[in-house]
CSV table of C-alpha atoms in Angstrom, one decimal:
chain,number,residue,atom,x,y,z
N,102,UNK,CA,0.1,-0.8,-2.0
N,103,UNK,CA,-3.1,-3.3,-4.6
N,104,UNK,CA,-0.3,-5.0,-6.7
N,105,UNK,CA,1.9,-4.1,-9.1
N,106,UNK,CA,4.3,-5.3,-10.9
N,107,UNK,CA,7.6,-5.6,-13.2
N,108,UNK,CA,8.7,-7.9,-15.4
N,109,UNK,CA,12.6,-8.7,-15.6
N,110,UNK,CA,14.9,-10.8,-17.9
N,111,UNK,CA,15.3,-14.5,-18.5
N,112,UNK,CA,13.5,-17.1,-16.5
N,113,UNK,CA,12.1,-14.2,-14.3
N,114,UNK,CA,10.9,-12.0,-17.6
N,115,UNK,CA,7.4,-13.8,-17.8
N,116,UNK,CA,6.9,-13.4,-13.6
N,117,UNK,CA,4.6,-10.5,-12.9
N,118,UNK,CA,5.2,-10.1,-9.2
N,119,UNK,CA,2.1,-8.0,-6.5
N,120,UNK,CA,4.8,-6.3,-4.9
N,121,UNK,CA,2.6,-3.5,-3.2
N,122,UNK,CA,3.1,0.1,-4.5
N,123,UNK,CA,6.7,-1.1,-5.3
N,124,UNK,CA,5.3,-3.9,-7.7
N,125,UNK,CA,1.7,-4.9,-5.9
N,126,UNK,CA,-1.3,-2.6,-6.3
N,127,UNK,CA,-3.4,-3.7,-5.6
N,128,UNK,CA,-0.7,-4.4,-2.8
N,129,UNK,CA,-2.6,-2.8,-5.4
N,130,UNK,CA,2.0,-3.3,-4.8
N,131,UNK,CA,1.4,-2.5,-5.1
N,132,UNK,CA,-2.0,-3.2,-6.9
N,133,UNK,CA,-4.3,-3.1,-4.6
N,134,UNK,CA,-3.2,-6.2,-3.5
N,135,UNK,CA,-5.3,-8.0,-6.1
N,136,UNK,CA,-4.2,-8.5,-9.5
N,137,UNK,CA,-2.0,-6.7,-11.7
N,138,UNK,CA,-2.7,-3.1,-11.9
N,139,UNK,CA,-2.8,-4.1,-15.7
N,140,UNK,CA,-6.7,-4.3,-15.2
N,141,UNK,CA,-8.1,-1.0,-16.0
N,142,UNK,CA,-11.9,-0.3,-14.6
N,143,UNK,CA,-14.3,2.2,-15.4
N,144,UNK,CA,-17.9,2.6,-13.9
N,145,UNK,CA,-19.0,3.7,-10.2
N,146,UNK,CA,-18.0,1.4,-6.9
N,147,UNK,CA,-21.4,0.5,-5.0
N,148,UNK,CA,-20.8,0.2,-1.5
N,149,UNK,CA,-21.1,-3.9,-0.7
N,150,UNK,CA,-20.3,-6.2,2.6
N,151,UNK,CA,-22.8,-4.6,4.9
N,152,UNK,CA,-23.7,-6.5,7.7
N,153,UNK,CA,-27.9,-7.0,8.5
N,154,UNK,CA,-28.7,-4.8,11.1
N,155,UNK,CA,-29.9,-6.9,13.6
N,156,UNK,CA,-26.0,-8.5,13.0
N,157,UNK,CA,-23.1,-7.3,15.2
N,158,UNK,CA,-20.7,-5.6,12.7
N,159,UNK,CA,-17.7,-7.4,15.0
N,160,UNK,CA,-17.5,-10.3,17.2
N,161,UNK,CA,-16.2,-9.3,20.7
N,162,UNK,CA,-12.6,-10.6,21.2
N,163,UNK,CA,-12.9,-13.1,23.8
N,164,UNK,CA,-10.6,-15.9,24.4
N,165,UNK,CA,-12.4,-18.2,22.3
N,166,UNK,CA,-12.5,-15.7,19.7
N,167,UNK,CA,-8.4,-15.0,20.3
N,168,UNK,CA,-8.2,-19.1,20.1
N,169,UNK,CA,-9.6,-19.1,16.6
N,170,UNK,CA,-7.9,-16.4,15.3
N,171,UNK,CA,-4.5,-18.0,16.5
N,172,UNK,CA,-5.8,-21.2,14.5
N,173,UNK,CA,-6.9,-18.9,11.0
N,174,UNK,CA,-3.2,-17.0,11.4
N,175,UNK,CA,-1.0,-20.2,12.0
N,176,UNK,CA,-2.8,-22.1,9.6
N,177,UNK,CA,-2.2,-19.4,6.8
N,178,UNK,CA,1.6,-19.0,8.1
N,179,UNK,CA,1.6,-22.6,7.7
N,180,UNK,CA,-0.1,-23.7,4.3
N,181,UNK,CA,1.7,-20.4,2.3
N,182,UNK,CA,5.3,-21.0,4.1
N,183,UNK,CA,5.3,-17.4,5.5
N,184,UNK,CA,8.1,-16.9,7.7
N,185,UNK,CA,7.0,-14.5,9.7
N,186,UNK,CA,3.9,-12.2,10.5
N,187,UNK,CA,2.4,-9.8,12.8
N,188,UNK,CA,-1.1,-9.1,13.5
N,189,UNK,CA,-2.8,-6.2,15.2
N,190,UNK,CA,-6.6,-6.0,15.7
N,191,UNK,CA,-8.1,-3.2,17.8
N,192,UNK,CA,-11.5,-2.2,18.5
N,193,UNK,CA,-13.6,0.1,21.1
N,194,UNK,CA,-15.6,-2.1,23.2
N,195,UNK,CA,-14.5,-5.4,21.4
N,196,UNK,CA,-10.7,-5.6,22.6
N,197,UNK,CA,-7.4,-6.2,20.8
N,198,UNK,CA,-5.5,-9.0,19.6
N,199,UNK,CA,-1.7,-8.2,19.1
N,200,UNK,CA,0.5,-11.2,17.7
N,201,UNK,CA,3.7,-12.3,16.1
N,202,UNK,CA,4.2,-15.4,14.5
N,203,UNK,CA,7.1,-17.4,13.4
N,204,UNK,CA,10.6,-16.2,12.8
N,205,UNK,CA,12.2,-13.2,12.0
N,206,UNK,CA,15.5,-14.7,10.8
N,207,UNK,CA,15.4,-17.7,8.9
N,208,UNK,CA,19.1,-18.0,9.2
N,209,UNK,CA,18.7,-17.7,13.3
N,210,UNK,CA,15.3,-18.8,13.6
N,211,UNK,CA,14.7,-15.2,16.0
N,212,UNK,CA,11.0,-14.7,17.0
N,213,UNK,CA,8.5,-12.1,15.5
N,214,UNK,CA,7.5,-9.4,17.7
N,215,UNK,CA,5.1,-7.0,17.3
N,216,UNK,CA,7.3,-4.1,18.0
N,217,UNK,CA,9.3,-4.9,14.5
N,218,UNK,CA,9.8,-1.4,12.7
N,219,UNK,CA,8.9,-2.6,8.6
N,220,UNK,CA,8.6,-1.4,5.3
N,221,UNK,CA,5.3,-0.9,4.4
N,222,UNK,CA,5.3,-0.6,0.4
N,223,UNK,CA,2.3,0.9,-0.8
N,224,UNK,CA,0.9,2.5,2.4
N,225,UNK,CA,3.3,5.1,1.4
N,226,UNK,CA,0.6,6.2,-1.4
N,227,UNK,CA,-1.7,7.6,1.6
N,228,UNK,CA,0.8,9.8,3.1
N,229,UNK,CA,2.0,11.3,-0.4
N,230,UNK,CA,-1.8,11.6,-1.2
N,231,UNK,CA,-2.7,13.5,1.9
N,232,UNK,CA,0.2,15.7,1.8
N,233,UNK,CA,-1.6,16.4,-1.6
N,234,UNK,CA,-4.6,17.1,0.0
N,235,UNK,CA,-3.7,19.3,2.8
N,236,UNK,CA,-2.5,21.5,-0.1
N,237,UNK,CA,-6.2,21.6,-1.4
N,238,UNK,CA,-7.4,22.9,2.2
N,239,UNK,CA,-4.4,25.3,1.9
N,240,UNK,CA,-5.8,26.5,-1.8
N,241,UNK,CA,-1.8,26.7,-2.7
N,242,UNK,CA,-3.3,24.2,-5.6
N,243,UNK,CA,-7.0,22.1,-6.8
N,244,UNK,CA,-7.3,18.7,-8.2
N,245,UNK,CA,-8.3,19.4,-11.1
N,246,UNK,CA,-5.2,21.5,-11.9
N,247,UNK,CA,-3.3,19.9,-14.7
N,248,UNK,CA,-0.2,18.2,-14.2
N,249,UNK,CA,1.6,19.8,-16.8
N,250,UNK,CA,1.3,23.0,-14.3
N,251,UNK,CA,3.9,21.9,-12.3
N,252,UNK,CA,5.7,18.8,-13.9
N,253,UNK,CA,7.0,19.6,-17.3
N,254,UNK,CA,6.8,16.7,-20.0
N,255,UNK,CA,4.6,14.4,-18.6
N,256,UNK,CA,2.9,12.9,-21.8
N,257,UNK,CA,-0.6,14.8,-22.2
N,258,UNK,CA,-0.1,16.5,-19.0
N,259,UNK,CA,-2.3,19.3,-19.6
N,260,UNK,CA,-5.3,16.3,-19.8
N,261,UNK,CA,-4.0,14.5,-16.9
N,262,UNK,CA,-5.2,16.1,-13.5
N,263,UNK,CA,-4.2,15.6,-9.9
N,264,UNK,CA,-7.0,13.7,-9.7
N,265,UNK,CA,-6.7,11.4,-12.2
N,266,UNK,CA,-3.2,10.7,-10.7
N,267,UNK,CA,-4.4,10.2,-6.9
N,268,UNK,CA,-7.0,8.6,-7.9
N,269,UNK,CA,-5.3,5.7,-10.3
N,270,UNK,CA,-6.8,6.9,-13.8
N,271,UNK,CA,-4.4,8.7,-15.5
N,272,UNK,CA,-3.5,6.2,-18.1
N,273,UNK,CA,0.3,6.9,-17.3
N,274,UNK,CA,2.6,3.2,-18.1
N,275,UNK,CA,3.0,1.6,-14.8
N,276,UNK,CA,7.4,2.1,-14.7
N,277,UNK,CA,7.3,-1.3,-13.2
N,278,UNK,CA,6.2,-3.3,-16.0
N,279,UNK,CA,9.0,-1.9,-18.5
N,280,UNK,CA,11.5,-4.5,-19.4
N,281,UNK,CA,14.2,-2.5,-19.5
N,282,UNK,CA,13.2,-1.5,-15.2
N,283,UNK,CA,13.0,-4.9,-14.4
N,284,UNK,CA,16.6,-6.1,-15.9
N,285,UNK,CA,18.0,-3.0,-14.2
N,286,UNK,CA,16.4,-4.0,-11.0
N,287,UNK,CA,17.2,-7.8,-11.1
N,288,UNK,CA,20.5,-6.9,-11.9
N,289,UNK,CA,21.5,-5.1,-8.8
N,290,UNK,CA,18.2,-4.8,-6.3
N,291,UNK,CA,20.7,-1.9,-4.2
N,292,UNK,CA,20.7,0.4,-7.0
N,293,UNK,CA,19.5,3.8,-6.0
N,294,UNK,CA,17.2,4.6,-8.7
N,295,UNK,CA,16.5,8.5,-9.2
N,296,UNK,CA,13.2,9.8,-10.1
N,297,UNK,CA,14.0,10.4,-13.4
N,298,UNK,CA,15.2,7.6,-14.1
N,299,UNK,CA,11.7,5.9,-13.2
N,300,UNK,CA,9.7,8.1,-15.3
N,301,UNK,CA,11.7,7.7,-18.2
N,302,UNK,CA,10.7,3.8,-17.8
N,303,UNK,CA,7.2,4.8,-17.7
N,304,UNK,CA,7.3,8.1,-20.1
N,305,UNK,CA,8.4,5.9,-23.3
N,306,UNK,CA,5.2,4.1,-23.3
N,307,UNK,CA,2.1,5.7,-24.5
N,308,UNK,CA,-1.0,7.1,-22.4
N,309,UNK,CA,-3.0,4.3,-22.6
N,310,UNK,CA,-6.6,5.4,-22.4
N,311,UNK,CA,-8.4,8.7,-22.0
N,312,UNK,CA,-7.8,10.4,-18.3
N,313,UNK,CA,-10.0,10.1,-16.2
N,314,UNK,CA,-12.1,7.2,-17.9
N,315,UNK,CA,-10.4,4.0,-16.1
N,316,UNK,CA,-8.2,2.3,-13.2
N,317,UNK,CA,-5.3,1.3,-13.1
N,318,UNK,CA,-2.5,1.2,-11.1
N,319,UNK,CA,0.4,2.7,-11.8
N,320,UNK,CA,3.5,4.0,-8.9
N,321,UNK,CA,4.3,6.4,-11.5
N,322,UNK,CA,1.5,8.5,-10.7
N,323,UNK,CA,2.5,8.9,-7.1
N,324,UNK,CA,6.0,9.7,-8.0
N,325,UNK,CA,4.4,12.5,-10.3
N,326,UNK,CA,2.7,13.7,-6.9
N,327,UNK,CA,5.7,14.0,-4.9
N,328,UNK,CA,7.3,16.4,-7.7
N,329,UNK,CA,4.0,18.6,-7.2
N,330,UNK,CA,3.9,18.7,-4.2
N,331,UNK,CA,7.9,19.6,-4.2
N,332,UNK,CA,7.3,22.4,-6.7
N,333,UNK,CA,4.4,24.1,-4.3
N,334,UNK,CA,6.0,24.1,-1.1
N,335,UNK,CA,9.9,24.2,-2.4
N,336,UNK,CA,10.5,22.0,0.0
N,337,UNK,CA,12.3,18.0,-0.9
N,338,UNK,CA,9.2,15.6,-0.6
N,339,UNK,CA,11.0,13.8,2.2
N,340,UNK,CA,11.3,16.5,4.8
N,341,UNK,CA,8.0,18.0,3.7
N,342,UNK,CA,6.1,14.9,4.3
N,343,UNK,CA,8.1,13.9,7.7
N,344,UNK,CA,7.1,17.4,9.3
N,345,UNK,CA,3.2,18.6,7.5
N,346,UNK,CA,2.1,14.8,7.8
N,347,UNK,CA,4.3,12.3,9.9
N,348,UNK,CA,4.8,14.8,12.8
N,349,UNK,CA,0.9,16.3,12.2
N,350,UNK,CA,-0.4,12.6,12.8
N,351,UNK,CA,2.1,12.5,15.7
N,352,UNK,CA,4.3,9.6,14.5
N,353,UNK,CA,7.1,8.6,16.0
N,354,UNK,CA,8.3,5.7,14.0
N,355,UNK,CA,7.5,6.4,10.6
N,356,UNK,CA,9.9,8.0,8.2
N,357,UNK,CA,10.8,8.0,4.6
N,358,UNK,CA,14.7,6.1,4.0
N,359,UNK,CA,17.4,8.3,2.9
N,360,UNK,CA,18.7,5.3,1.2
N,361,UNK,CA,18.5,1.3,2.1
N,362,UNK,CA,18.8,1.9,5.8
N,363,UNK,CA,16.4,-0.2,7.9
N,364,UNK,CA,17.0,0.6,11.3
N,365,UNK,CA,16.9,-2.0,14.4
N,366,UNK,CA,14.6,-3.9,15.6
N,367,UNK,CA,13.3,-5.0,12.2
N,368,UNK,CA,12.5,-8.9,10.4
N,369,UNK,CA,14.6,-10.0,7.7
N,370,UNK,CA,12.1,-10.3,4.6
N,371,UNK,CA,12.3,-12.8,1.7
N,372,UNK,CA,11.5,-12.7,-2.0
N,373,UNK,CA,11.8,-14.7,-5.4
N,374,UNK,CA,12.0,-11.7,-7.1
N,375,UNK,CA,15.7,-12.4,-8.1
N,376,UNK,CA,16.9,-13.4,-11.7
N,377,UNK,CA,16.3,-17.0,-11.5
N,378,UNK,CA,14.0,-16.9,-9.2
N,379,UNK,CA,15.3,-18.2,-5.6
N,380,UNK,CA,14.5,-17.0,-2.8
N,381,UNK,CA,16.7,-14.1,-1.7
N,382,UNK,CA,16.7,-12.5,1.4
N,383,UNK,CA,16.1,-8.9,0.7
N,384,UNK,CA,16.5,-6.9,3.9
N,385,UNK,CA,18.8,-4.1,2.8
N,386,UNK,CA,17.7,-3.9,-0.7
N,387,UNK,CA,17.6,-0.3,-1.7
N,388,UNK,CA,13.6,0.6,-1.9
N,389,UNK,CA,14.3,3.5,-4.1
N,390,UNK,CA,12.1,2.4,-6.6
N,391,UNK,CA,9.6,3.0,-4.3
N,392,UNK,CA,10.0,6.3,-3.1
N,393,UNK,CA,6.8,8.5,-2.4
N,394,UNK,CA,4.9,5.3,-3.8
N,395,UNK,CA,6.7,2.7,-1.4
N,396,UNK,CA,9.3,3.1,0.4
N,397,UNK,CA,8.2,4.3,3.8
N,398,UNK,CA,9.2,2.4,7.4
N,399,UNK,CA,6.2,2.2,10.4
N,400,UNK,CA,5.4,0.0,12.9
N,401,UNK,CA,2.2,-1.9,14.2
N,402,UNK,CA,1.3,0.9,16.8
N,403,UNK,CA,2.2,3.9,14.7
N,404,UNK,CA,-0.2,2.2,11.5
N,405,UNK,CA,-2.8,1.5,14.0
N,406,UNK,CA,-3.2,5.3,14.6
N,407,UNK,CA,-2.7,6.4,10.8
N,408,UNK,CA,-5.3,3.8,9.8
N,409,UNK,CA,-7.7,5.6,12.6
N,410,UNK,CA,-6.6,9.2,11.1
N,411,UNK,CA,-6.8,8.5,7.4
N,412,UNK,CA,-10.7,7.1,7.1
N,413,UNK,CA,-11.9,9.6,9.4
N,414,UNK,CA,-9.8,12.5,7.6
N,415,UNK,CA,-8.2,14.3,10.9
N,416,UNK,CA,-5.4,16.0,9.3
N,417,UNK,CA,-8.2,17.5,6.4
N,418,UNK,CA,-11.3,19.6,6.0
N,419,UNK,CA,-14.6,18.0,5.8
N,420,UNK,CA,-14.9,18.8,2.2
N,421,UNK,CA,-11.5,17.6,1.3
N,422,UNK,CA,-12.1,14.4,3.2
N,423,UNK,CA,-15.4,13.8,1.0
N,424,UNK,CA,-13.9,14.2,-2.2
N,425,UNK,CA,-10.8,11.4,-0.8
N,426,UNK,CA,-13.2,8.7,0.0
N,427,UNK,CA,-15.4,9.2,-3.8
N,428,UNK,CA,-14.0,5.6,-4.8
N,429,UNK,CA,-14.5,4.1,-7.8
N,430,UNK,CA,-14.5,1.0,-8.5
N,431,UNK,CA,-10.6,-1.0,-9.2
N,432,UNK,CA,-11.5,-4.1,-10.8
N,433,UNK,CA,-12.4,-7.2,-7.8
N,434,UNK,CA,-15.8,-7.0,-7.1
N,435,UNK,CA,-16.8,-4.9,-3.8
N,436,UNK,CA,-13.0,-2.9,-4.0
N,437,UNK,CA,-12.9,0.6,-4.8
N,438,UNK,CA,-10.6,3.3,-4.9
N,439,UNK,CA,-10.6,6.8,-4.0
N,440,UNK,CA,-7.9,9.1,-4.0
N,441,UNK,CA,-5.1,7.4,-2.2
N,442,UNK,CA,-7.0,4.7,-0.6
N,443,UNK,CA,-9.4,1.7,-1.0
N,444,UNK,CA,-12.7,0.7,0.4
N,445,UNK,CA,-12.3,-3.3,0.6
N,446,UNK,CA,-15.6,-4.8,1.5
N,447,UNK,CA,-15.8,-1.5,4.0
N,448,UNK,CA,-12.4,-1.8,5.1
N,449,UNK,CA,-11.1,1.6,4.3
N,450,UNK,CA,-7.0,1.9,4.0
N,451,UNK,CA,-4.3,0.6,1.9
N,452,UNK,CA,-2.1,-2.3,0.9
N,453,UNK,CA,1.5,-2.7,0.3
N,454,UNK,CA,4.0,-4.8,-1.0
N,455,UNK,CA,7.8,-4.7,-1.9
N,456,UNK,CA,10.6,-7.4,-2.5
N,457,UNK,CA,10.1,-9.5,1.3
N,458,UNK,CA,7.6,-7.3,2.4
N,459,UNK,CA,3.8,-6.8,2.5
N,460,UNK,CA,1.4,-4.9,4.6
N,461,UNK,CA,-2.0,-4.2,5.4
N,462,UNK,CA,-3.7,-1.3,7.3
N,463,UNK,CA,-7.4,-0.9,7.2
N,464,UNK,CA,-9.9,0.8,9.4
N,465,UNK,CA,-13.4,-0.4,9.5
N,466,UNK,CA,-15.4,3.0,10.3
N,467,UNK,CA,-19.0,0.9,11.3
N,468,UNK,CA,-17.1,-1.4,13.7
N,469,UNK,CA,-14.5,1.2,14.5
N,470,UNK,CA,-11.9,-1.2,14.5
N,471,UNK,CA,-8.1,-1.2,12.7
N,472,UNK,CA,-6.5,-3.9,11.4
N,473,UNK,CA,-2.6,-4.0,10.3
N,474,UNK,CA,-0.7,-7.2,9.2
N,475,UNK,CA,3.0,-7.2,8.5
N,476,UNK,CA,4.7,-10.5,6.7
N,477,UNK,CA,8.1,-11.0,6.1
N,478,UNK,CA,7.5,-12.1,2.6
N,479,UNK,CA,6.4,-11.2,-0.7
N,480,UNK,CA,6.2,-14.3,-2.4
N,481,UNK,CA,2.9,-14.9,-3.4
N,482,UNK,CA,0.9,-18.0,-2.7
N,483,UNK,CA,-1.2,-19.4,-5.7
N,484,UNK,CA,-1.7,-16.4,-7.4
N,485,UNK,CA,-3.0,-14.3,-4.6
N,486,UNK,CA,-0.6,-12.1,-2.2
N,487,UNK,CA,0.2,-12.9,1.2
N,488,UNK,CA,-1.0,-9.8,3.2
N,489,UNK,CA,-4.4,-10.6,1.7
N,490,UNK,CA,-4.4,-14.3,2.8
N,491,UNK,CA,-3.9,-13.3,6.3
N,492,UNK,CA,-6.2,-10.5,6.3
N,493,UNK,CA,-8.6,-12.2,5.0
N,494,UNK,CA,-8.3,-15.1,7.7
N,495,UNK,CA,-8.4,-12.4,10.6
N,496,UNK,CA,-11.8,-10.7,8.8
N,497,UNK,CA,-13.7,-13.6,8.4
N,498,UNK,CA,-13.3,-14.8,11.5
N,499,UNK,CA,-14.5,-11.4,13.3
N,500,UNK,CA,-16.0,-9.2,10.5
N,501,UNK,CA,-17.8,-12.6,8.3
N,502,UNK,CA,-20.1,-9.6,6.5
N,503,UNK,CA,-17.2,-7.4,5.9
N,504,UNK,CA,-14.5,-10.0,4.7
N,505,UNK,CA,-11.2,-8.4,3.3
N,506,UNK,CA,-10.4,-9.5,0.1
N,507,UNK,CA,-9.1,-8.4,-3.2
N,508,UNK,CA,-8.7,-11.1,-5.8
N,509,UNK,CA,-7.9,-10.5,-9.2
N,510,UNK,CA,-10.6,-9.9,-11.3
């Protein structure tokens, strides 16, 4: 997901982490991988990063460009102290470049592999979103229905639309960022958090602008989603999503977690997000504060279709599909975000990030290429996430006019 973020107790209480939808957004976690989702942004998102026509909008991928990206992906592994990533890079008529790098075990020093299932964070957002959506084409409800039509005591719910709430603009407190989340998470990350529990974080803080009028990211929005979308169908979010959206896209290795089970094969992933700050390995945390905002599992091949599906808008109408990709823009310069996805620089998709995880999956419609990086860590380096290092290194080595890149504002 951009980043967000939560702030806990003691040494760790003044640490906002980009975990991806589950604390990055923009991993925008949360945010969208940029800043905090603290930055709220009003205005309209002009379209930037094209390439001159008379410019190929991708380089081809031949050995010497494979050489180079191998130098731009090691050299990021090696300056930010990643453990381990894995890149995949596909496009019609250009080639692929599929790669693992480092370890997948620090305590074993195991290799990466590109066939690692992972926990994706954010990228949850954009199957809750279009489970949303395919409810529009079914006119069972609109986006501009209120929230307060389906989810009692959601403060001003009967201003707050679907839309605002896909679409990052409700004003609803980012749960995250209350104190009182973050010591309950730092002081057992396998709790099992239930949903009310999480809005309750988030519901004790004021609205804090007018609907509709700003961005900024907040997993409590997608949460409130889930409940709609469980209140429409009668159906629990889980199994709805698995069989109208996982099994439409034909999926086979994505799923939402009951719990904190991570099936085999699968990286061990690393984060500081721990009391006092070491490193902790965080494999079998429980990602239920994540939920319909984070806590999904995929792999390299399955995201590399779903990027494909999500910009072009296969599982919805035409119409639907429009009013999706009307983004706005969500605070770094050339980033905007439309309802359940961003366009980075023209790279259309989402981010994620969540304690010793981070991902990025992005289609790039002119180029018709995907890109999805996984790294085994969520610690960021200087400021700036690691997902959006790497990504950045792949993209400006093939895509130099359409460079990913969200940095906070």
């Amino acid at each position: 997901m951009p980043h967000s973020s939560w702030t806990g107790s003691g040494r760790a209480a003044t640490r906002r982490r980009t975990a991806g939808a589950i604390g990055t957004v923009l991993a925008i976690g949360g945010i969208l991988a940029a800043g905090p989702g603290a930055h709220a942004v009003s205005g309209d998102h002009k379209e930037a990063g094209k390439p001159g026509q008379s410019e190929p909008v991708m380089r081809n991928l031949t050995p010497k460009v494979r050489a180079q990206l191998d130098r731009a992906v090691t050299d990021v592994l090696r300056t930010t102290n990643t453990p381990g990533v894995t890149v995949g890079l596909w496009a019609p008529g250009k080639g692929s470049y599929v790669r693992a790098f480092g370890t997948a075990d620090k305590a074993t020093n195991a290799p990466m592999s590109p066939r690692f299932n992972m926990r994706i964070g954010s990228v949850t957002k954009t199957f809750t979103v279009t489970a949303l959506l395919r409810l529009v084409d079914q006119k069972r409800l609109r986006l501009d229905d209120p929230v307060s039509q389906y989810v009692p005591g959601v403060p001003q719910g009967n201003r707050i639309t679907l839309r605002h709430l896909a679409e990052m603009r409700s004003g609803l407190a980012e749960f995250m960022h209350d104190p009182d989340f973050g010591k309950a998470f730092l002081a057992d990350p396998h709790r099992q958090f239930s949903r009310a529990e999480l809005l309750a974080y988030s519901f004790k803080h004021p609205v804090g602008f007018t609907p509709g009028s700003k961005f900024q990211y907040s997993n409590t929005n997608t949460h409130l989603l889930a409940m709609v979308v469980e209140k429409v169908t009668g159906q629990r979010f889980d199994d709805h999503v698995a069989r109208h959206v996982v099994r439409a896209a034909r999926l086979k290795d994505t799923f939402m977690p009951e719990g904190a089970e991570f099936p085999a094969p699968r990286a061990h992933g690393y984060t500081d997000q721990t009391a006092d700050g070491s490193v902790a390995d965080a494999t079998d945390w429980s990602p239920s504060a994540g939920g319909p905002s984070g806590a999904m599992i995929s792999d390299l091949d399955d995201l590399r279709s779903w990027a494909s599906t999500l910009a072009k808008g296969t599982l919805l109408s035409a119409a639907t599909q429009a009013e999706r990709m009307k983004t706005k823009p969500a605070g770094p310069e050339g980033v905007g975000y439309g309802l359940g996805l961003f366009d980075n620089h023209g790279w259309i998709g989402h981010n994620g990030s969540l304690p010793g995880y981070q991902t990025v999956m992005v289609h790039l419609p002119r180029a018709k290429a995907t890109l999805v990086v996984h790294t085994t860590s969520d610690i960021a380096y200087k400021g700036e996430s690691l997902s959006t290092k790497f990504a950045e290194a792949v993209t400006r080595t093939v895509t130099p006019k359409n460079v990913y890149d969200i940095k906070a504002p």
